[in-house]
Amino acid sequence: MSERIESLLAQMTLEEKAGQLNFPVGDLFVTGPAMITAESAEFDDRIRNGTITGLFNIHGAKYTARLQRIAVEESRLKIPLLIGADVIHGFQTMFPIPLAEAASWDIEAIEESARIAARESTAVGINFNFAPMVDIARDARWGRSAEGAGEDPFYGSLVGAARIRGFQGDDLSKPYTVAACVKHIAAYGAAEGGREYNTVDMSERRLREVYLPPYKAAIDAGAATVMTSFNEFDGVPVTASKFLLQDILREEWGFNGMVVSDWASVPEMVIHGSANDTCDAAKQAIEGGTDMDMMGEAFIEHIPQLVQDGKVSMETVDHAVRNVLRLKEKLGLFDDPFRYSDEKREKTELRSRKHLSAAHDMARKSIVLLKNQNQILPLAKEGKSIALIGQLAENSAEMNGCWAYFAKPYHPISFLTGIKEKAPALTINYAEGYHLYNETTRYFDEAIEVAQNSDILVVAVGEGAVMNGEAASRAEIGLPGNQLSLLKELKRLRKPIIALVSCGRGIAIPWLAENADAILVNWALGSEAGRAVADVLFGDYNPSGKLPVTFPRSVGQAPIYYGSRTTGRPYDGDYSEPKSERIYTSKYRDEKNSPLFPFGFGLSYSTFRYSNLQISQEQITAEDRLRVFVDVENAGEVAGEEVVQFYIRDMVGSVTRPVKELKGFKKVKLQSREKQTIEFSLGANDLSFYRRDMTWGYEEGEFEVMIGGSSESVLTTKFNLIS
Ligand code: NOJ
C-alpha cells in the first residue's frame, strides 16, 4: 500500500482510471496492425486529459522529456508516463538475436547483454521493455523461435531469469534499469502447425512441465510485468484467462506486478469468437486478469460505462490501476519523471565502444560450428584466395536481425568488411550470388566466375532478417529462394565450400550437411557480426556455441526436440534391419527420426574427450544429493571452451517421462591437453515431476545419468532413488 497511490486513486475519475490502463503505440514505429493513426499533437492532448498511461515504441531523450513534461505539468493528476519499447536484443548496439545468444550457453554474458540494452534504452526515455520472450519453441516453423532461448525448459528458465536480472538490476528506480516484461503468457510457442497467432491446445501436464517453467523463473527473478499471449488456451483467449492470469500467475506464483495485453489482444477476442463485442471483450479481459490494454482502446472506451452499469466492479478496476501506478512508482517516475530522458547519456552511451565490444564478444560466443571436415577451418590469413558469395555476406542491414528498428541499417559490420579487416593480405572476391527476397538467377554467372577464380568458397546463405521474428512463420524451413540451386552450381567446381548460415530457427540444411566442407551457424549476430564471423573463420576465436534448438532434417519432422517420449513402438535403427522388424514402428517412410543436428551440439577447433563418469553412490534417498563427476580433456592443439551437459532419464514413472532432460551444464575453458574433472549434483527436487495425479514430487526407481558435449554424445550410468 502506497499513500501516494491511494491518494491518487481517491482523486481519480473513472475516465482517468481507464486512462491509466490504456497504452497506445506512438508515432515512430508501428509493430502491429495499425488500427489507430494518431497525430503526435493528438498524443499531447491525450496525455493532457489523462486518457493514456504512456506510449510505446518511441524514444529520444528530448522527445520523451517533452511528453513527460506535459504529463506532470499539464494533466490534472500529474501522473508520469510509461514509455515502452521492444528492445529485444539491443537498442542501437545490436546484440545477436536472443536464440543466438542462447547458443553461447554463457548466462553471465546474456545478463550483460540485457544490462547494456537497458542502459541504452533508459538513456532515451524508455522505462518499460517488452522483453524477455521466454516462450519455449519446439516447432521450427514458428518464426518467433528467434526471440527466445530455444526448446528446453531448464535452460530457458536460466536464460529468462538472467535477462530479467540484466534489464532490471537490483533496483528499478535506478536511471539505467528498465522494467522487464516476461512474455507471452502462455504457451504461445506451441501454435498449431507453427503458424503465427494460431490456436494452442495442450494438456495441463505439458503446460506445467514444458511451457510454464521459464515464465515462473522470470517471475521468481523479479519480473515487474507480464504480457499475455495472442493465442487461446483451453478455448479461452489468454487475455481473459483467469486460469493463467490469476489462478497460476497471481495465486500460485505470487506475482504482484502488472499484466499488459499484447497488441490489441483485448478487442481481438471478438474475432476469436469468445466475446460479443469490444465492450464484452474489455469486461472479460479486466476480469480475467489483464490490467492494461495495449493498442486495443477497449478499456478506455468501455470500462467507465461498464463500472457505471454495475457490470464490472470498481474494485476490479482499482486493482488494475494500482498495479500500473505501483509500476510507475517502482520506476521512480513520481520522484523524477525525467530520469530516463538523459540527453548526455544519449550522446555517450548509445553504441559506445564498451557496448560494441560486449556485442562483439557475445556475437562470437553465439556462433555454432556444425561441421569442419578435414579441419578446413580455421583459414589462413594469407595464401589461398577466397570467393565470398551471397547477399548476406555484404548486406549489413540483415545482420541487425529481427526486432531492430532502433538501429540503423548501415550500422552492422558486414561479413565482407569483417573479413577484409581481419585478413588484409588475402585476395577476397565478392559476388552477390542470389537475391534474398526473389528467385532471380541473374547473379549466378558472376558468382560462378568469382568462384572459378578463387581457391576457397565462403558462401553466406540462410534467412534474411524479416524471415524470422513476429509474423514470420515459414512452411518450408530450408534455405530460402534459390540459394540451394546456386550452391549446387558452385559444388560442381569441386572447391571447398564453407557455409555461413544465417537463421532464427532450427533451419533444415541437409544438403549443406552432406556437401559443405564446413558449416558455421551465425544466426543474426548484430552490430559486430562481420568481426565475430572473421574471428572464427580465421581462428582468432575458437567456436564454443552449442545449439539451443534441434536442427531438423526437414519440415515434416517439426515439432522435433531432444526431450521427446519413447512411445510404445520406438524406432532408432538405421534402416538396415529387415523391413518386417521395423514396419510397425514410430517413424516416417521417407525421413529419419533423428535430427540433422541435435540440441546441445556444436564443434570446436579443439577436440574434447569425455571419460571416467562416476557417481557418488548408486542409491540415494530423497534427503541425499547425488554427486556426478566426469573427466573432460582437451585433446586438441588449441585452447577451447566446452559446454559439458548433464542429462537424466527417469526410467519408469506413473506417467511417461522424457527420454532425456537437461539438469545442468558447465562451460569450461581447457588449454590444449588439459583435463578437468567436472562435477554436477542433484537431489529429489531435480527428479520431481507432475505425477499421474498432478501432484509435484518424485517417485522411487531407476534413473539414468548422461553426460556429454551434446544431447546425443553421452557417457551413461544409473542410480536408484529409494525411500
Ligand atoms: C506484438 C508482439 O507479440 C509483442 O511481442 C510486442 O511486444 C508488441 N507487439 C509490441 O510491439
XYZ file of C-alpha atoms and ligand atoms in Angstrom:
734
model
C 0.000 0.000 0.000
C 1.400 3.327 -1.004
C -0.103 6.501 0.344
C 0.647 8.337 -2.840
C -1.167 5.734 -4.912
C -4.136 5.522 -2.584
C -4.482 9.282 -2.558
C -4.320 9.400 -6.343
C -6.916 6.658 -6.623
C -9.205 8.595 -4.341
C -8.993 11.615 -6.614
C -9.325 9.855 -9.953
C -12.398 9.958 -12.128
C -13.453 6.750 -13.814
C -12.117 8.112 -17.125
C -8.778 8.839 -15.534
C -8.648 5.341 -14.111
C -9.384 3.847 -17.507
C -6.746 6.176 -18.931
C -4.094 4.585 -16.736
C -4.978 1.262 -18.334
C -4.738 2.456 -21.901
C -1.450 2.032 -23.726
C -1.229 3.023 -27.401
C 1.757 2.902 -29.731
C 3.484 6.192 -30.511
C 4.106 7.657 -33.891
C 7.611 6.354 -34.621
C 7.376 2.613 -35.191
C 4.268 0.573 -35.675
C 4.757 -3.078 -34.779
C 1.320 -4.488 -35.412
C -1.797 -3.984 -37.491
C -2.280 -0.211 -37.439
C -5.735 0.270 -36.007
C -5.425 3.807 -34.832
C -3.494 6.503 -36.531
C -2.956 9.371 -34.236
C -1.018 12.501 -34.965
C 1.524 13.413 -32.351
C -0.469 16.518 -31.497
C -3.304 14.258 -30.545
C -0.977 12.367 -28.214
C -0.213 15.630 -26.464
C -3.921 16.159 -25.884
C -4.450 12.642 -24.715
C -1.621 12.976 -22.214
C -3.092 16.282 -21.039
C -6.536 14.835 -20.488
C -5.251 11.645 -18.881
C -6.634 9.138 -21.362
C -3.355 7.343 -21.943
C -0.927 5.903 -19.431
C 2.011 6.349 -21.746
C 3.180 5.420 -25.205
C 5.378 2.736 -26.660
C 7.915 2.356 -29.394
C 9.024 5.924 -29.144
C 12.381 7.171 -27.962
C 14.627 10.195 -27.739
C 15.691 11.960 -24.554
C 14.301 15.283 -25.679
C 11.086 13.927 -27.134
C 10.213 11.740 -24.169
C 11.095 14.526 -21.719
C 8.690 16.804 -23.574
C 5.913 14.239 -23.220
C 6.689 13.632 -19.544
C 6.562 17.384 -19.010
C 3.077 17.569 -20.485
C 2.021 14.716 -18.194
C 3.406 16.131 -14.984
C 2.736 19.790 -15.657
C -0.401 19.938 -17.739
C -2.522 16.943 -16.759
C -4.848 17.187 -13.791
C -3.265 14.486 -11.666
C 0.305 14.922 -12.927
C 0.908 11.198 -13.327
C 4.121 10.448 -15.256
C 4.152 8.250 -18.341
C 5.259 4.755 -19.053
C 7.394 4.735 -22.171
C 7.549 1.213 -23.557
C 9.510 -0.434 -26.336
C 10.538 -3.739 -27.822
C 14.223 -3.720 -27.019
C 14.639 -7.374 -27.758
C 18.367 -7.742 -28.371
C 19.802 -4.300 -28.007
C 18.673 -0.772 -28.603
C 21.270 0.608 -31.001
C 24.172 -1.605 -30.088
C 22.632 -4.721 -31.545
C 23.489 -7.969 -29.864
C 22.796 -11.299 -31.548
C 19.133 -12.280 -31.720
C 18.041 -13.991 -28.487
C 18.166 -17.516 -29.937
C 21.745 -16.858 -30.994
C 22.699 -15.557 -27.574
C 21.225 -18.708 -26.117
C 23.704 -20.661 -28.252
C 26.500 -19.162 -26.153
C 25.390 -21.045 -23.029
C 27.006 -18.144 -21.228
C 24.491 -16.940 -18.670
C 26.625 -14.034 -17.478
C 27.166 -12.735 -20.978
C 23.419 -12.961 -21.647
C 22.726 -10.974 -18.498
C 25.289 -8.396 -19.520
C 23.695 -8.060 -22.951
C 20.356 -7.276 -21.294
C 22.055 -4.811 -18.955
C 23.518 -2.925 -21.901
C 20.163 -2.903 -23.683
C 18.693 -1.382 -20.523
C 21.431 1.239 -20.297
C 20.919 2.386 -23.861
C 17.139 2.383 -23.784
C 16.861 4.172 -20.467
C 19.056 6.964 -21.798
C 16.446 7.739 -24.454
C 13.405 7.767 -22.219
C 12.305 4.135 -22.259
C 11.358 2.744 -18.866
C 9.362 -0.361 -19.800
C 10.836 -3.040 -22.039
C 8.711 -5.722 -23.736
C 11.292 -8.443 -23.152
C 12.338 -11.133 -22.469
C 10.317 -13.536 -24.560
C 10.666 -16.885 -22.832
C 8.266 -18.966 -24.909
C 9.538 -22.489 -25.498
C 9.927 -23.130 -29.235
C 9.927 -26.705 -30.478
C 8.448 -26.132 -33.889
C 10.956 -24.563 -36.236
C 8.163 -23.248 -38.437
C 7.337 -20.693 -35.773
C 9.182 -17.505 -36.638
C 9.388 -16.312 -33.089
C 11.748 -19.148 -32.267
C 14.301 -16.414 -32.974
C 13.214 -14.370 -29.946
C 13.534 -16.984 -27.242
C 16.095 -19.341 -25.783
C 15.052 -22.437 -27.700
C 13.386 -25.703 -26.826
C 14.419 -26.591 -23.308
C 12.534 -25.552 -20.152
C 15.520 -25.916 -17.820
C 17.872 -23.899 -19.978
C 15.141 -21.449 -20.990
C 14.473 -20.747 -17.323
C 18.096 -19.864 -16.633
C 18.287 -17.612 -19.671
C 14.967 -15.911 -18.903
C 15.976 -15.174 -15.322
C 19.342 -13.810 -16.486
C 17.612 -11.422 -18.857
C 15.345 -10.179 -16.079
C 18.357 -9.527 -13.838
C 20.110 -7.751 -16.677
C 17.192 -5.467 -17.528
C 16.049 -4.721 -14.004
C 19.239 -4.846 -11.922
C 18.553 -4.739 -8.205
C 16.553 -1.536 -8.128
C 14.040 -0.457 -10.742
C 14.285 3.174 -9.773
C 17.893 3.485 -10.880
C 18.157 5.592 -14.005
C 19.694 2.797 -16.066
C 17.393 -0.081 -15.201
C 14.175 -0.794 -17.024
C 11.016 -2.705 -16.114
C 11.103 -6.055 -17.878
C 8.057 -7.772 -19.334
C 8.065 -11.536 -19.459
C 6.123 -12.619 -22.469
C 3.940 -14.055 -23.787
C 1.966 -15.903 -21.152
C 1.345 -18.660 -22.080
C 2.333 -21.438 -24.438
C 2.402 -19.119 -27.457
C 5.290 -21.150 -28.911
C 3.034 -24.165 -29.324
C 0.871 -22.621 -32.047
C -0.628 -25.375 -34.195
C 1.376 -26.033 -37.328
C 3.933 -23.484 -36.150
C 1.668 -20.859 -37.699
C 1.890 -17.470 -36.077
C -1.008 -16.447 -33.802
C -2.608 -19.860 -34.249
C -4.605 -21.899 -31.743
C -2.817 -23.609 -28.877
C -4.248 -26.669 -27.212
C -2.344 -28.914 -24.873
C -2.650 -30.842 -21.653
C -2.146 -29.066 -18.375
C 0.640 -31.551 -17.759
C 2.596 -30.400 -20.772
C 1.860 -26.767 -19.973
C 3.271 -27.114 -16.498
C 6.141 -29.374 -17.389
C 7.454 -27.675 -20.515
C 5.967 -24.256 -21.155
C 5.469 -22.645 -17.747
C 8.894 -23.080 -16.105
C 10.640 -20.200 -17.918
C 7.821 -17.745 -17.106
C 7.910 -18.863 -13.496
C 11.691 -18.463 -13.368
C 11.353 -14.948 -14.757
C 8.719 -14.087 -12.160
C 10.922 -15.517 -9.406
C 13.746 -13.347 -10.704
C 11.503 -10.355 -10.071
C 9.959 -9.545 -13.457
C 7.920 -6.382 -12.949
C 5.390 -7.080 -15.692
C 3.906 -9.839 -17.803
C 2.430 -9.754 -21.307
C -0.441 -12.004 -22.294
C -0.204 -14.085 -25.444
C -2.323 -13.805 -28.572
C -3.361 -17.437 -28.526
C -6.230 -19.116 -26.821
C -5.569 -21.703 -24.157
C -8.136 -24.394 -23.498
C -10.629 -22.444 -25.554
C -10.154 -19.076 -23.858
C -8.048 -16.274 -25.370
C -5.290 -15.856 -22.805
C -6.011 -12.155 -22.352
C -9.157 -13.268 -20.496
C -7.826 -16.460 -18.960
C -8.483 -16.434 -15.266
C -6.807 -19.825 -15.094
C -3.477 -18.482 -16.373
C -3.540 -14.861 -15.225
C -4.992 -15.321 -11.794
C -5.005 -18.914 -10.603
C -1.480 -19.639 -11.782
C 0.236 -16.270 -12.119
C -1.070 -14.484 -9.060
C -2.283 -17.230 -6.741
C 0.249 -19.973 -7.314
C 3.260 -17.861 -8.192
C 2.501 -14.833 -6.043
C 3.031 -12.342 -8.863
C 2.056 -8.853 -7.795
C 3.220 -6.836 -10.780
C 1.334 -5.557 -13.805
C -0.184 -7.569 -16.661
C -0.342 -5.952 -20.091
C -2.248 -7.381 -23.039
C -0.478 -7.927 -26.326
C -1.188 -5.611 -29.232
C -4.981 -5.346 -29.489
C -5.454 -8.767 -27.969
C -8.402 -7.380 -25.991
C -10.598 -6.423 -28.992
C -9.289 -9.433 -30.931
C -11.332 -11.596 -28.572
C -14.289 -10.562 -30.706
C -12.590 -12.070 -33.750
C -11.671 -15.169 -31.744
C -15.398 -15.535 -31.262
C -15.312 -15.523 -27.482
C -16.673 -12.017 -26.925
C -19.796 -10.436 -28.388
C -18.235 -7.051 -28.935
C -15.361 -4.875 -27.738
C -17.272 -3.969 -24.608
C -17.710 -7.618 -23.686
C -14.033 -8.200 -24.514
C -12.990 -5.380 -22.176
C -15.095 -6.828 -19.385
C -13.728 -10.341 -19.869
C -10.131 -9.121 -20.092
C -10.097 -6.979 -16.975
C -11.991 -9.586 -15.008
C -9.705 -12.292 -16.376
C -6.639 -10.522 -15.021
C -5.342 -8.189 -17.736
C -4.504 -4.817 -16.185
C -3.512 -2.823 -19.211
C -4.865 -2.727 -22.744
C -2.112 -2.366 -25.325
C -3.372 -0.801 -28.532
C -6.918 -2.031 -28.079
C -8.633 1.184 -26.888
C -11.241 -1.146 -25.411
C -10.623 -0.323 -21.750
C -10.695 3.429 -22.251
C -13.798 3.174 -24.365
C -15.846 0.805 -22.240
C -14.607 0.482 -18.690
C -16.192 3.681 -17.334
C -19.582 2.625 -18.652
C -19.142 -0.970 -17.524
C -18.499 0.250 -13.998
C -21.371 2.709 -14.092
C -23.713 -0.057 -15.233
C -22.515 -2.278 -12.413
C -21.099 -4.816 -14.859
C -17.501 -4.507 -13.688
C -16.709 -3.684 -10.090
C -14.759 -0.618 -9.063
C -12.585 -2.951 -7.049
C -11.506 -4.794 -10.206
C -10.620 -1.524 -11.906
C -8.789 -0.185 -8.858
C -6.761 -3.367 -8.651
C -5.564 -2.890 -12.219
C -4.888 0.830 -11.758
C -2.927 0.129 -8.583
C -0.738 -2.333 -10.485
C 0.017 0.303 -13.094
C 0.678 3.080 -10.616
C 2.825 0.817 -8.497
C 4.968 0.138 -11.552
C 5.377 3.857 -12.141
C 6.267 4.291 -8.510
C 8.833 1.477 -8.542
C 10.431 3.055 -11.575
C 10.876 6.223 -9.567
C 8.808 8.184 -12.057
C 6.814 10.064 -9.440
C 10.006 11.334 -7.854
C 11.702 12.257 -11.098
C 9.825 11.684 -14.348
C 12.845 12.795 -16.370
C 15.337 10.315 -15.005
C 15.138 8.187 -18.122
C 15.425 11.014 -20.590
C 19.077 11.871 -20.416
C 20.499 13.794 -23.341
C 24.011 13.461 -22.063
C 23.795 9.706 -21.711
C 22.041 9.527 -25.055
C 25.153 11.052 -26.623
C 27.729 8.988 -24.771
C 26.124 5.605 -24.236
C 24.476 4.638 -27.490
C 26.866 2.460 -29.433
C 29.654 3.277 -27.018
C 32.920 1.477 -27.566
C 32.304 -0.559 -24.428
C 28.881 -1.684 -25.594
C 30.066 -2.577 -29.071
C 32.908 -4.567 -27.631
C 30.465 -6.553 -25.471
C 28.298 -7.118 -28.553
C 31.353 -8.376 -30.432
C 32.193 -10.781 -27.642
C 28.628 -12.051 -27.452
C 28.470 -12.451 -31.231
C 31.450 -14.742 -31.424
C 30.228 -16.752 -28.466
C 26.928 -17.279 -30.299
C 28.390 -18.853 -33.452
C 27.972 -22.609 -33.740
C 30.343 -24.762 -35.791
C 28.321 -27.663 -37.151
C 30.800 -29.270 -39.497
C 34.513 -28.972 -40.138
C 35.610 -31.697 -42.491
C 39.354 -32.297 -42.634
C 39.790 -29.332 -40.319
C 39.339 -26.942 -43.205
C 38.713 -24.237 -40.653
C 40.296 -22.079 -39.421
C 41.510 -20.461 -42.628
C 44.924 -18.913 -43.057
C 45.076 -15.131 -43.236
C 47.398 -15.316 -46.214
C 47.687 -17.508 -49.257
C 44.606 -19.103 -50.744
C 42.154 -16.660 -52.219
C 38.558 -16.567 -51.096
C 35.353 -16.149 -53.042
C 32.869 -14.609 -50.640
C 29.452 -15.233 -52.135
C 25.963 -14.223 -51.090
C 23.923 -11.132 -50.469
C 24.029 -11.961 -46.772
C 27.797 -11.517 -46.770
C 27.644 -7.908 -47.736
C 24.274 -6.559 -46.618
C 24.775 -5.110 -43.171
C 21.086 -4.369 -42.565
C 20.338 -8.088 -42.460
C 22.840 -8.540 -39.642
C 20.702 -6.484 -37.286
C 18.191 -9.334 -37.303
C 14.529 -9.213 -36.382
C 13.294 -6.555 -33.931
C 15.945 -3.992 -34.683
C 14.070 -0.887 -35.608
C 16.066 1.428 -33.357
C 19.339 0.521 -35.048
C 20.377 1.911 -38.395
C 20.568 -0.487 -41.333
C 24.117 0.610 -42.074
C 25.379 0.124 -38.527
C 26.473 -3.523 -38.539
C 29.828 -4.695 -39.818
C 29.146 -6.995 -42.749
C 30.999 -10.280 -43.245
C 32.825 -8.733 -46.187
C 34.076 -5.808 -44.131
C 34.938 -8.003 -41.147
C 36.890 -10.455 -43.269
C 38.790 -7.739 -45.133
C 39.639 -6.052 -41.863
C 40.906 -9.313 -40.394
C 42.899 -10.560 -43.376
C 44.055 -7.542 -45.401
C 46.690 -9.616 -47.216
C 44.141 -12.053 -48.595
C 42.513 -11.833 -52.008
C 38.774 -11.728 -51.410
C 36.437 -11.768 -54.381
C 32.879 -10.875 -53.535
C 29.759 -11.720 -55.546
C 26.137 -11.242 -54.574
C 25.065 -14.682 -55.846
C 21.345 -14.581 -55.112
C 18.674 -12.158 -54.077
C 17.240 -12.836 -50.639
C 13.701 -11.866 -51.495
C 13.195 -13.090 -55.037
C 14.090 -16.034 -57.184
C 16.226 -14.391 -59.810
C 19.220 -16.302 -61.148
C 20.599 -13.064 -62.520
C 23.583 -13.106 -60.140
C 24.577 -16.751 -60.637
C 27.029 -16.258 -63.522
C 29.023 -13.631 -61.731
C 29.173 -15.782 -58.603
C 30.375 -18.777 -60.585
C 33.025 -16.711 -62.288
C 34.237 -15.325 -58.974
C 34.295 -18.858 -57.586
C 36.280 -20.136 -60.554
C 38.922 -17.520 -59.866
C 39.235 -18.305 -56.164
C 40.562 -21.205 -54.097
C 38.030 -21.447 -51.303
C 34.313 -20.637 -51.466
C 32.804 -18.994 -48.438
C 29.079 -18.856 -49.102
C 26.742 -16.867 -46.879
C 23.242 -18.322 -47.063
C 20.108 -18.557 -44.948
C 17.367 -16.274 -43.764
C 17.115 -12.538 -44.097
C 16.216 -10.526 -41.017
C 12.485 -10.450 -41.724
C 12.248 -14.195 -42.327
C 12.046 -14.834 -38.622
C 10.609 -12.966 -35.661
C 6.973 -11.965 -35.294
C 4.620 -12.811 -38.154
C 7.377 -14.779 -39.877
C 6.350 -18.411 -39.683
C 7.578 -20.473 -42.603
C 6.039 -23.590 -44.120
C 9.402 -24.506 -45.628
C 12.261 -24.176 -43.229
C 15.187 -24.709 -45.537
C 17.353 -22.226 -47.409
C 15.048 -19.642 -48.967
C 14.745 -18.659 -52.628
C 17.234 -20.186 -54.986
C 20.202 -20.340 -52.640
C 20.307 -24.113 -52.902
C 20.397 -24.019 -56.702
C 23.333 -21.653 -56.531
C 25.107 -23.877 -54.025
C 24.635 -26.853 -56.335
C 26.174 -24.932 -59.214
C 29.101 -23.953 -57.036
C 29.592 -27.526 -55.877
C 30.325 -28.556 -59.440
C 33.534 -26.560 -59.285
C 34.880 -29.075 -56.749
C 36.286 -26.434 -54.491
C 35.967 -26.375 -50.720
C 32.699 -24.801 -49.589
C 32.376 -23.105 -46.230
C 28.790 -22.196 -45.450
C 27.884 -19.287 -43.204
C 24.260 -19.840 -42.253
C 22.020 -17.010 -41.059
C 18.820 -18.138 -39.351
C 16.458 -17.550 -36.464
C 15.168 -21.087 -36.039
C 16.373 -24.639 -36.439
C 16.820 -24.372 -40.191
C 16.737 -27.536 -42.330
C 20.014 -27.738 -44.241
C 20.502 -31.397 -45.193
C 22.241 -30.578 -48.460
C 24.813 -28.457 -46.682
C 25.328 -31.126 -44.023
C 26.205 -33.532 -46.812
C 28.037 -31.286 -49.233
C 29.648 -28.354 -47.464
C 33.109 -28.810 -46.019
C 32.350 -26.568 -43.091
C 29.185 -25.021 -41.645
C 29.041 -22.106 -39.264
C 25.648 -21.052 -37.930
C 25.800 -17.322 -37.471
C 22.082 -16.600 -36.887
C 21.824 -12.772 -36.971
C 24.745 -11.553 -34.939
C 24.047 -7.839 -34.641
C 26.310 -4.811 -34.843
C 29.613 -6.668 -34.835
C 28.547 -9.617 -36.986
C 31.346 -9.410 -39.544
C 34.090 -9.124 -36.971
C 32.761 -12.073 -34.988
C 32.498 -14.261 -38.084
C 36.000 -13.273 -39.190
C 37.377 -14.120 -35.724
C 36.002 -17.625 -36.027
C 36.839 -18.139 -39.708
C 40.484 -17.290 -39.139
C 40.888 -18.909 -35.744
C 41.241 -15.824 -33.580
C 38.287 -17.186 -31.670
C 37.710 -20.884 -31.138
C 33.981 -21.535 -31.618
C 32.201 -22.634 -28.450
C 28.482 -22.254 -29.220
C 26.024 -25.134 -28.920
C 22.578 -25.356 -30.474
C 19.733 -24.352 -28.131
C 17.277 -25.901 -30.605
C 17.237 -29.096 -32.614
C 18.029 -28.652 -36.305
C 15.585 -30.838 -38.240
C 16.289 -32.678 -41.459
C 13.062 -31.482 -42.980
C 9.934 -29.584 -42.114
C 7.984 -32.834 -41.793
C 9.831 -33.594 -38.544
C 8.510 -30.450 -36.849
C 7.992 -30.291 -33.929
C 11.234 -32.049 -33.044
C 13.120 -31.782 -29.753
C 15.519 -33.909 -27.768
C 13.269 -34.430 -24.735
C 10.624 -36.485 -26.500
C 8.838 -39.572 -25.202
C 9.912 -43.041 -26.194
C 6.409 -44.185 -27.380
C 5.412 -47.840 -27.255
C 6.999 -48.539 -30.615
C 10.173 -46.508 -30.781
C 12.466 -46.686 -33.770
C 16.084 -45.743 -33.515
C 17.584 -48.095 -36.047
C 19.420 -47.211 -39.231
C 17.024 -48.846 -41.714
C 19.390 -51.785 -42.210
C 17.236 -54.316 -40.346
C 14.654 -56.403 -42.193
C 11.606 -54.369 -43.063
C 9.386 -56.745 -41.116
C 11.168 -55.714 -37.930
C 10.727 -52.039 -38.361
C 7.476 -51.677 -40.228
C 5.127 -51.070 -37.303
C 7.370 -48.615 -35.501
C 7.104 -44.897 -34.894
C 8.823 -43.344 -37.884
C 8.355 -41.825 -41.318
C 8.535 -43.762 -44.549
C 10.597 -41.059 -46.146
C 12.636 -39.432 -43.398
C 14.750 -40.446 -40.455
C 13.630 -39.769 -36.895
C 16.966 -38.367 -35.847
C 17.615 -34.653 -36.170
C 20.162 -33.286 -38.588
C 21.989 -31.690 -35.657
C 20.826 -32.340 -32.109
C 20.142 -29.952 -29.274
C 23.341 -29.033 -27.476
C 25.550 -29.821 -30.475
C 28.438 -27.658 -31.614
C 32.062 -28.326 -32.591
C 35.255 -26.551 -31.684
C 38.739 -26.322 -33.152
C 39.694 -28.377 -30.113
C 38.580 -31.973 -29.553
C 37.061 -32.792 -26.198
C 37.239 -36.281 -24.752
C 34.911 -37.445 -22.029
C 35.864 -40.256 -19.679
C 35.562 -41.660 -16.206
C 31.928 -40.913 -15.410
C 31.468 -41.554 -11.689
C 28.622 -41.153 -9.259
C 28.963 -40.721 -5.513
C 26.543 -43.531 -4.709
C 24.368 -45.992 -6.548
C 21.383 -45.375 -4.339
C 20.160 -42.118 -2.930
C 17.283 -41.201 -0.682
C 15.197 -38.067 -1.031
C 17.410 -36.398 1.559
C 20.679 -37.101 -0.283
C 22.348 -35.329 -3.118
C 23.920 -37.418 -5.807
C 27.290 -36.124 -6.989
C 28.321 -36.854 -10.523
C 31.858 -36.490 -11.873
C 33.280 -36.673 -15.349
C 36.702 -36.019 -16.796
C 36.860 -33.753 -19.795
C 40.087 -33.374 -21.715
C 41.017 -31.016 -24.479
C 42.791 -33.423 -26.802
C 43.317 -30.745 -29.436
C 46.146 -28.381 -30.186
C 44.475 -25.134 -29.175
C 42.750 -23.889 -26.055
C 38.985 -24.112 -26.266
C 35.711 -23.993 -24.391
C 33.280 -26.841 -23.994
C 29.713 -26.870 -22.712
C 29.564 -30.028 -20.612
C 25.940 -31.147 -20.456
C 24.261 -33.239 -17.809
C 21.043 -35.103 -18.607
C 18.914 -37.624 -16.771
C 16.184 -40.069 -17.644
C 13.580 -41.352 -15.264
C 13.272 -44.925 -16.487
C 9.745 -45.658 -15.265
C 7.131 -43.258 -13.979
C 3.449 -43.154 -13.142
C 3.334 -41.105 -16.343
C 5.754 -41.406 -19.254
C 8.914 -39.361 -18.909
C 11.146 -37.676 -21.496
C 13.992 -39.787 -22.864
C 16.365 -37.051 -21.725
C 16.118 -33.983 -19.527
C 18.841 -31.397 -19.149
C 19.625 -30.898 -15.461
C 22.827 -28.925 -15.578
C 25.706 -27.716 -17.710
C 29.077 -26.106 -17.262
C 31.025 -24.105 -19.776
C 34.688 -24.791 -19.174
C 37.834 -23.462 -20.770
C 40.576 -26.009 -21.268
C 44.089 -25.446 -22.528
C 45.468 -27.908 -25.049
C 45.936 -31.301 -23.300
C 44.357 -30.009 -20.124
C 41.992 -32.341 -18.302
C 39.482 -31.293 -15.667
C 37.057 -33.169 -13.503
C 33.638 -31.566 -13.753
C 31.112 -32.072 -11.015
C 27.322 -31.922 -11.020
C 24.879 -32.780 -8.311
C 21.187 -33.420 -7.986
C 18.579 -34.143 -5.367
C 14.989 -35.277 -5.147
C 13.628 -31.948 -6.334
C 15.555 -32.276 -9.604
C 13.948 -35.678 -10.086
C 10.434 -34.453 -9.383
C 7.656 -34.010 -11.891
C 3.870 -33.827 -12.170
C 2.815 -37.326 -11.293
C -0.245 -39.115 -12.551
C -2.452 -37.311 -10.028
C -0.832 -33.956 -10.998
C 0.891 -33.561 -7.654
C 4.501 -32.439 -7.895
C 7.036 -34.849 -6.446
C 9.462 -37.665 -7.074
C 8.934 -41.361 -7.499
C 11.340 -44.017 -6.416
C 13.087 -46.068 -9.026
C 15.870 -46.146 -11.523
C 17.383 -43.132 -13.253
C 19.942 -42.863 -15.983
C 22.624 -40.188 -15.892
C 24.025 -38.974 -19.214
C 26.893 -36.574 -19.741
C 28.423 -35.283 -22.931
C 29.057 -32.447 -25.315
C 25.566 -32.601 -26.851
C 22.229 -34.264 -26.177
C 23.429 -37.201 -28.286
C 27.019 -37.996 -27.463
C 26.964 -39.212 -23.904
C 28.544 -41.358 -21.237
C 25.912 -43.030 -19.114
C 25.444 -44.651 -15.749
C 22.494 -45.411 -13.492
C 21.383 -44.902 -9.933
C 18.303 -45.590 -7.837
C 16.181 -43.283 -5.777
C 14.955 -45.218 -2.740
C 12.936 -44.415 0.336
C 3.141 -7.754 -30.631
C 4.152 -8.735 -30.126
O 3.572 -10.012 -29.989
C 4.768 -8.328 -28.805
O 5.806 -9.231 -28.509
C 5.263 -6.931 -28.866
O 5.853 -6.569 -27.643
C 4.096 -5.999 -29.202
N 3.536 -6.378 -30.481
C 4.517 -4.534 -29.262
O 5.328 -4.310 -30.336
